[in-house]
Amino acid sequence: MTTWRAARTVYTSVPSDFPQEPGGTPLNRCLNWNICEELALHLASECAQVQAEADQSARPIDVLLKAYLVVETLGWGEPPLLRWVVRRVAALLNWPVPDIARQL
């Protein structure tokens, strides 16, 4: 997890497509991005494993959609952040993006 001091020095590392909450500070945006990036890296590993165990019979887009629905149900973030996480996972795995994650 990124500390406050470390996050303060990496504002420029936050991708331009990462959601900004209304009235949010650059520090909060950076901290949120670090958390979402960690989640995306974890989910990318999990999704790749799910597809590998399914002998590649599971469609990548379906695996990503299920991952989105799981993290949404668990309440792990607001929808704009979760959609960004799924788009990031798709980019990391070079998979198509589910329609639900395309919404802004």
mmCIF file of C-alpha atoms in Angstrom:
data_model
loop_
_atom_site.group_PDB
_atom_site.id
_atom_site.type_symbol
_atom_site.label_atom_id
_atom_site.label_comp_id
_atom_site.label_asym_id
_atom_site.label_seq_id
_atom_site.Cartn_x
_atom_site.Cartn_y
_atom_site.Cartn_z
ATOM 1 C CA MET A 1 0.000 0.000 0.000
ATOM 2 C CA THR A 2 1.270 3.459 -0.820
ATOM 3 C CA THR A 3 1.965 5.781 2.056
ATOM 4 C CA TRP A 4 0.809 9.369 2.161
ATOM 5 C CA ARG A 5 4.382 10.651 1.726
ATOM 6 C CA ALA A 6 5.078 8.387 -1.263
ATOM 7 C CA ALA A 7 1.756 9.189 -2.937
ATOM 8 C CA ARG A 8 2.384 12.897 -2.589
ATOM 9 C CA THR A 9 5.405 12.650 -4.872
ATOM 10 C CA VAL A 10 3.752 10.733 -7.725
ATOM 11 C CA TYR A 11 0.789 12.860 -8.794
ATOM 12 C CA THR A 12 1.976 12.731 -12.388
ATOM 13 C CA SER A 13 1.873 8.916 -12.347
ATOM 14 C CA VAL A 14 -1.923 8.868 -12.197
ATOM 15 C CA PRO A 15 -3.247 8.048 -15.673
ATOM 16 C CA SER A 16 -5.337 10.765 -17.280
ATOM 17 C CA ASP A 17 -8.292 8.376 -17.695
ATOM 18 C CA PHE A 18 -8.469 7.641 -13.960
ATOM 19 C CA PRO A 19 -11.730 9.011 -12.502
ATOM 20 C CA GLN A 20 -11.643 12.191 -10.443
ATOM 21 C CA GLU A 21 -14.258 12.453 -7.731
ATOM 22 C CA PRO A 22 -15.974 15.836 -7.541
ATOM 23 C CA GLY A 23 -14.197 18.019 -5.004
ATOM 24 C CA GLY A 24 -11.431 15.444 -4.585
ATOM 25 C CA THR A 25 -7.862 16.482 -3.946
ATOM 26 C CA PRO A 26 -4.873 15.427 -6.035
ATOM 27 C CA LEU A 27 -3.577 13.478 -3.037
ATOM 28 C CA ASN A 28 -6.829 11.508 -2.680
ATOM 29 C CA ARG A 29 -6.883 10.842 -6.415
ATOM 30 C CA CYS A 30 -3.337 9.525 -6.232
ATOM 31 C CA LEU A 31 -4.091 7.321 -3.237
ATOM 32 C CA ASN A 32 -7.238 5.979 -4.924
ATOM 33 C CA TRP A 33 -5.287 5.246 -8.079
ATOM 34 C CA ASN A 34 -2.626 3.331 -6.146
ATOM 35 C CA ILE A 35 -5.315 1.207 -4.485
ATOM 36 C CA CYS A 36 -7.100 0.604 -7.801
ATOM 37 C CA GLU A 37 -3.834 -0.266 -9.546
ATOM 38 C CA GLU A 38 -3.051 -2.841 -6.854
ATOM 39 C CA LEU A 39 -6.549 -4.294 -7.253
ATOM 40 C CA ALA A 40 -6.168 -4.394 -11.042
ATOM 41 C CA LEU A 41 -2.849 -6.232 -10.795
ATOM 42 C CA HIS A 42 -4.376 -8.753 -8.401
ATOM 43 C CA LEU A 43 -7.467 -9.257 -10.558
ATOM 44 C CA ALA A 44 -5.365 -9.639 -13.701
ATOM 45 C CA SER A 45 -3.546 -12.529 -12.077
ATOM 46 C CA GLU A 46 -6.804 -14.079 -10.874
ATOM 47 C CA CYS A 47 -8.544 -13.661 -14.237
ATOM 48 C CA ALA A 48 -5.619 -15.177 -16.137
ATOM 49 C CA GLN A 49 -5.663 -18.124 -13.763
ATOM 50 C CA VAL A 50 -9.422 -18.611 -14.204
ATOM 51 C CA GLN A 51 -9.052 -18.724 -17.958
ATOM 52 C CA ALA A 52 -6.041 -21.051 -17.786
ATOM 53 C CA GLU A 53 -7.912 -23.454 -15.503
ATOM 54 C CA ALA A 54 -10.870 -23.419 -17.884
ATOM 55 C CA ASP A 55 -8.512 -24.603 -20.642
ATOM 56 C CA GLN A 56 -9.160 -21.284 -22.337
ATOM 57 C CA SER A 57 -12.813 -22.240 -22.877
ATOM 58 C CA ALA A 58 -13.949 -19.246 -20.802
ATOM 59 C CA ARG A 59 -14.222 -16.121 -22.914
ATOM 60 C CA PRO A 60 -11.974 -13.358 -21.552
ATOM 61 C CA ILE A 61 -14.791 -10.827 -21.710
ATOM 62 C CA ASP A 62 -16.983 -13.096 -19.554
ATOM 63 C CA VAL A 63 -14.191 -13.574 -17.020
ATOM 64 C CA LEU A 64 -13.786 -9.793 -16.749
ATOM 65 C CA LEU A 65 -17.511 -9.234 -16.442
ATOM 66 C CA LYS A 66 -17.699 -11.747 -13.609
ATOM 67 C CA ALA A 67 -14.745 -10.056 -11.880
ATOM 68 C CA TYR A 68 -16.531 -6.700 -12.149
ATOM 69 C CA LEU A 69 -19.737 -8.116 -10.694
ATOM 70 C CA VAL A 70 -17.854 -9.732 -7.802
ATOM 71 C CA VAL A 71 -15.972 -6.578 -6.782
ATOM 72 C CA GLU A 72 -19.126 -4.501 -7.217
ATOM 73 C CA THR A 73 -21.124 -6.891 -5.023
ATOM 74 C CA LEU A 74 -18.383 -6.813 -2.396
ATOM 75 C CA GLY A 75 -18.541 -3.011 -2.404
ATOM 76 C CA TRP A 76 -14.847 -2.574 -3.148
ATOM 77 C CA GLY A 77 -15.316 0.811 -4.783
ATOM 78 C CA GLU A 78 -17.578 3.206 -6.571
ATOM 79 C CA PRO A 79 -18.713 2.211 -10.086
ATOM 80 C CA PRO A 80 -16.439 4.685 -11.935
ATOM 81 C CA LEU A 81 -13.394 3.303 -10.100
ATOM 82 C CA LEU A 82 -14.433 -0.301 -10.656
ATOM 83 C CA ARG A 83 -15.010 0.322 -14.360
ATOM 84 C CA TRP A 84 -11.489 1.786 -14.545
ATOM 85 C CA VAL A 85 -10.099 -1.286 -12.749
ATOM 86 C CA VAL A 86 -11.748 -3.622 -15.259
ATOM 87 C CA ARG A 87 -10.446 -1.539 -18.183
ATOM 88 C CA ARG A 88 -6.975 -1.720 -16.616
ATOM 89 C CA VAL A 89 -7.208 -5.506 -16.176
ATOM 90 C CA ALA A 90 -8.276 -5.826 -19.813
ATOM 91 C CA ALA A 91 -5.286 -3.734 -20.875
ATOM 92 C CA LEU A 92 -2.880 -5.747 -18.726
ATOM 93 C CA LEU A 93 -4.123 -9.021 -20.211
ATOM 94 C CA ASN A 94 -4.723 -7.667 -23.711
ATOM 95 C CA TRP A 95 -8.360 -8.746 -23.464
ATOM 96 C CA PRO A 96 -11.492 -7.020 -24.798
ATOM 97 C CA VAL A 97 -13.288 -4.641 -22.436
ATOM 98 C CA PRO A 98 -16.822 -5.593 -21.340
ATOM 99 C CA ASP A 99 -19.495 -3.042 -22.244
ATOM 100 C CA ILE A 100 -20.212 -2.308 -18.580
ATOM 101 C CA ALA A 101 -16.638 -1.057 -18.125
ATOM 102 C CA ARG A 102 -16.847 1.225 -21.177
ATOM 103 C CA GLN A 103 -19.378 3.498 -19.490
ATOM 104 C CA LEU A 104 -17.927 6.713 -18.135
#
